[in-house]
Tab-separated table of C-alpha atoms in Angstrom:
chain	number	residue	atom	x	y	z
A	302	MET	CA	71.964	123.384	102.384
A	303	LEU	CA	74.322	126.188	101.322
A	304	SER	CA	73.297	128.482	104.176
A	305	THR	CA	74.106	125.796	106.744
A	306	LEU	CA	77.443	125.031	105.089
A	307	GLN	CA	78.289	128.736	105.086
A	308	ARG	CA	77.605	128.998	108.817
A	309	ILE	CA	79.717	125.901	109.424
A	310	VAL	CA	82.733	127.222	107.513
A	311	GLU	CA	82.475	130.620	109.249
A	312	HIS	CA	82.969	129.063	112.712
A	313	ALA	CA	86.204	127.185	113.381
A	314	GLU	CA	84.823	124.739	115.953
A	315	LEU	CA	81.818	123.877	113.801
A	316	HIS	CA	83.997	123.495	110.731
A	317	ALA	CA	86.420	121.165	112.482
A	318	LYS	CA	83.527	119.092	113.815
A	319	TRP	CA	81.965	118.988	110.328
A	320	LEU	CA	85.218	117.654	108.882
A	321	ASN	CA	85.337	115.057	111.633
A	322	THR	CA	81.747	114.103	110.814
A	323	LEU	CA	82.553	113.684	107.119
A	324	SER	CA	85.648	111.685	108.042
A	325	PHE	CA	83.520	109.396	110.201
A	326	MET	CA	81.074	108.871	107.330
A	327	GLU	CA	83.866	108.058	104.875
A	328	ASN	CA	85.460	105.655	107.338
A	329	ALA	CA	82.112	103.992	108.029
A	330	GLY	CA	81.652	103.571	104.282
A	331	ALA	CA	85.073	102.004	103.894
A	332	ARG	CA	84.374	99.576	106.706
A	333	LYS	CA	81.013	98.659	105.173
A	334	ILE	CA	82.661	97.949	101.828
A	335	SER	CA	85.261	95.755	103.494
A	336	ALA	CA	82.557	93.917	105.442
A	337	CYS	CA	80.808	93.094	102.146
A	338	GLU	CA	83.912	91.581	100.577
A	339	HIS	CA	83.844	87.917	99.662
A	340	PRO	CA	86.884	86.141	101.157
A	341	TYR	CA	87.976	84.817	97.747
A	342	THR	CA	86.171	86.629	94.908
A	343	THR	CA	86.602	90.292	95.842
A	344	ASP	CA	87.564	92.208	92.701
A	345	ILE	CA	89.967	95.107	92.238
A	346	ILE	CA	87.214	97.739	92.004
A	347	GLN	CA	85.855	96.839	95.432
A	348	LEU	CA	89.363	96.917	96.904
A	349	LYS	CA	89.936	100.290	95.240
A	350	HIS	CA	86.727	101.711	96.688
A	351	ALA	CA	87.549	100.591	100.223
A	352	ALA	CA	91.084	101.980	99.979
A	353	GLU	CA	89.939	105.342	98.604
A	354	GLU	CA	87.175	105.750	101.180
A	355	HIS	CA	89.725	105.089	103.932
A	356	ARG	CA	92.014	107.668	102.343
A	357	HIS	CA	89.185	110.198	102.246
A	358	ALA	CA	88.581	109.631	105.957
A	359	TYR	CA	92.282	110.216	106.643
A	360	TYR	CA	92.453	113.268	104.377
A	361	LEU	CA	89.463	114.917	106.066
A	362	LYS	CA	90.968	114.249	109.499
A	363	LYS	CA	94.195	115.939	108.390
A	364	GLN	CA	92.238	118.986	107.199
A	365	ILE	CA	91.093	119.587	110.778
A	366	GLU	CA	94.670	120.570	111.663
A	367	LYS	CA	94.338	123.582	109.352
A	368	ILE	CA	91.496	124.920	111.497
A	369	THR	CA	91.815	123.750	115.106
A	370	PRO	CA	95.022	121.722	115.636
A	371	ASN	CA	94.937	118.837	118.128
A	372	SER	CA	91.143	118.675	118.220
A	373	PHE	CA	88.647	115.929	117.406
A	374	LYS	CA	91.157	113.091	117.361
A	375	TYR	CA	88.458	110.435	117.628
A	376	TYR	CA	84.852	109.789	116.604
A	377	PHE	CA	83.179	110.105	119.987
A	378	LEU	CA	79.503	111.073	119.834
A	379	ASP	CA	80.115	114.630	121.057
A	380	ASP	CA	82.794	115.090	118.382
A	381	LEU	CA	80.259	114.683	115.562
A	382	LEU	CA	77.607	116.982	114.149
A	383	GLY	CA	74.251	115.276	113.990
A	384	LYS	CA	75.500	112.794	116.574
A	385	VAL	CA	73.078	109.823	116.577
A	386	TYR	CA	71.884	110.588	113.041
A	387	THR	CA	75.488	110.481	111.839
A	388	ARG	CA	76.150	107.199	113.619
A	389	GLN	CA	72.998	105.550	112.257
A	390	TYR	CA	72.819	106.991	108.730
A	391	LEU	CA	74.819	104.404	106.800
A	392	GLN	CA	73.815	101.484	108.999
A	393	SER	CA	70.129	102.294	108.537
A	394	LEU	CA	70.556	102.622	104.776
A	395	ASP	CA	72.360	99.290	104.595
A	396	VAL	CA	69.710	97.469	106.650
A	397	LEU	CA	66.758	98.918	104.717
A	398	CYS	CA	68.469	98.308	101.389
A	399	SER	CA	69.258	94.700	102.301
A	400	ARG	CA	65.638	94.056	103.278
A	401	TYR	CA	64.430	95.417	99.950
A	402	LEU	CA	66.962	93.459	97.877
A	403	LYS	CA	66.323	90.246	99.785
A	404	LYS	CA	62.625	90.534	98.962
A	405	GLN	CA	63.155	91.542	95.320
A	406	PHE	CA	65.914	89.084	94.379
A	407	ALA	CA	65.569	86.331	97.010
A	408	LEU	CA	69.220	86.748	97.959
A	409	SER	CA	71.059	85.747	101.125
A	410	GLY	CA	74.568	85.495	102.521
A	411	ASN	CA	77.451	86.844	100.460
A	412	GLU	CA	75.219	87.453	97.439
A	413	LEU	CA	72.982	89.750	99.478
A	414	LYS	CA	75.993	91.551	100.961
A	415	TYR	CA	77.409	92.204	97.501
A	416	ALA	CA	74.087	93.427	96.108
A	417	SER	CA	73.686	95.748	99.082
A	418	TYR	CA	77.213	97.041	98.511
A	419	LEU	CA	76.325	97.920	94.903
A	420	PHE	CA	73.084	99.749	95.614
A	421	VAL	CA	74.111	101.461	98.857
A	422	THR	CA	77.388	102.629	97.367
A	423	TYR	CA	75.612	104.017	94.313
A	424	ALA	CA	73.177	105.990	96.485
A	425	ILE	CA	76.025	107.333	98.618
A	426	GLU	CA	78.090	108.328	95.589
A	427	VAL	CA	75.143	110.233	94.120
A	428	ARG	CA	74.824	112.041	97.446
A	429	ALA	CA	78.551	112.764	97.567
A	430	ASP	CA	78.372	114.210	94.052
A	431	GLU	CA	75.841	116.714	95.384
A	432	LEU	CA	77.258	117.465	98.822
A	433	TYR	CA	81.003	117.832	98.228
A	434	PRO	CA	80.762	120.308	95.301
A	435	GLN	CA	78.469	122.553	97.370
A	436	TYR	CA	80.872	122.337	100.288
A	437	GLN	CA	83.803	123.164	97.995
A	438	GLU	CA	81.855	126.128	96.610
A	439	VAL	CA	81.545	127.544	100.125
A	440	LEU	CA	85.210	126.817	100.898
A	441	THR	CA	86.208	128.758	97.795
A	442	GLN	CA	83.895	131.665	98.636
A	443	LYS	CA	85.292	131.894	102.160
A	444	HIS	CA	88.925	131.529	101.005
A	445	SER	CA	89.343	128.546	103.316
A	446	LYS	CA	92.590	126.608	103.570
A	447	VAL	CA	90.517	123.427	103.422
A	448	MET	CA	89.920	121.823	100.021
A	449	VAL	CA	87.942	118.754	98.938
A	450	LYS	CA	88.512	118.901	95.169
A	451	SER	CA	90.501	115.651	95.151
A	452	ILE	CA	87.633	113.837	96.892
A	453	ILE	CA	85.147	115.207	94.356
A	454	LEU	CA	87.165	113.785	91.461
A	455	GLU	CA	87.446	110.349	93.029
A	456	GLU	CA	83.767	110.220	93.996
A	457	GLU	CA	82.829	110.984	90.374
A	458	GLY	CA	84.976	108.034	89.300
A	459	HIS	CA	83.337	105.803	91.903
A	460	LEU	CA	79.883	106.652	90.573
A	461	GLU	CA	80.845	105.699	87.013
A	462	GLU	CA	82.259	102.395	88.251
A	463	MET	CA	79.118	101.623	90.279
A	464	ILE	CA	76.923	102.190	87.224
A	465	ILE	CA	78.966	99.654	85.246
A	466	GLN	CA	78.685	97.108	88.062
A	467	LEU	CA	74.957	97.661	88.506
A	468	GLU	CA	74.353	97.166	84.780
A	469	ARG	CA	76.109	93.813	85.064
A	470	PHE	CA	74.066	92.911	88.131
A	471	ASP	CA	70.588	93.509	86.694
A	472	CYS	CA	69.216	95.121	83.535
A	473	ASN	CA	66.444	96.782	85.586
A	474	TRP	CA	68.828	98.234	88.163
A	475	LYS	CA	67.526	101.793	87.683
A	476	GLN	CA	64.075	100.772	88.866
A	477	HIS	CA	65.487	99.265	92.037
A	478	VAL	CA	68.015	102.015	92.691
A	479	SER	CA	65.191	104.548	92.490
A	480	HIS	CA	63.610	102.880	95.514
A	481	ILE	CA	66.930	102.853	97.403
A	482	GLN	CA	67.461	106.544	96.664
A	483	LYS	CA	64.085	107.399	98.186
A	484	ILE	CA	65.195	105.671	101.375
A	485	GLU	CA	68.520	107.502	101.288
A	486	GLN	CA	66.825	110.848	100.651
A	487	GLN	CA	64.770	110.537	103.822
A	488	LEU	CA	67.791	109.494	105.885
A	489	PHE	CA	69.832	112.365	104.456
A	490	SER	CA	67.053	114.880	105.132
A	491	ASP	CA	66.814	113.754	108.759
A	492	TRP	CA	70.610	113.852	109.116
A	493	PHE	CA	71.142	117.275	107.610
A	494	SER	CA	68.125	118.703	109.439
A	495	ALA	CA	69.668	117.608	112.736
A	496	ILE	CA	72.964	119.220	111.741
A	497	SER	CA	71.269	122.457	110.668
A	498	LYS	CA	69.438	122.744	114.004
A	499	GLU	CA	72.689	122.119	115.886
A	500	VAL	CA	74.509	124.731	113.806
A	501	LEU	CA	71.792	127.336	114.351
A	502	ALA	CA	71.834	126.704	118.107
A	503	TYR	CA	75.632	127.095	118.177
A	504	VAL	CA	75.578	130.326	116.166
A	505	SER	CA	72.804	131.769	118.328
A	506	ALA	CA	74.651	130.874	121.527
A	507	THR	CA	77.958	132.362	120.379
A	508	SER	CA	76.209	135.509	119.120
A	509	THR	CA	74.542	135.985	122.522
A	510	ILE	CA	77.880	135.597	124.324
A	511	ALA	CA	79.562	138.046	121.958
């Protein structure tokens, strides 16, 4: 993963598109959290998560201006690394997670949405706790103006909060979350593999031109 991140940070266009991709993912997560909210019993932690994920999406968008100003204003397919994989990553995880939880707990409606929110968010926070620190490591090595340290701190807090909520949900949550993480691992591998291939193709093309 580090070699791909290094190549990304070394090329301004790739780096800006990577930030836009991360922003899209954070925004998609925020929208998913909001979609899982119960109209009357949504608690403060869920509201906090949605608000902070939206802020992360905004923050990452603003970072693009430090690299290539006035670029990647939207989330069009060609403005994202990994394209279709990026668009489908969270949606696929949510659908597969919901199917599993429905079968395991016989849930439906708002109860199923909330359970899916818990398990999907946990899996995503674990992933964020791996991805963002490695990205920050590369940013520091390359003396980049971009920083994601504030996101790392908040994602660590999110993970702690999700563990508390999952423990309240079911005493055997670790067994179930293990299954969800296997699903997420495959989706992540497919996503990052697509990005790595795209990055290599870009670097090879620009090297040939140079």
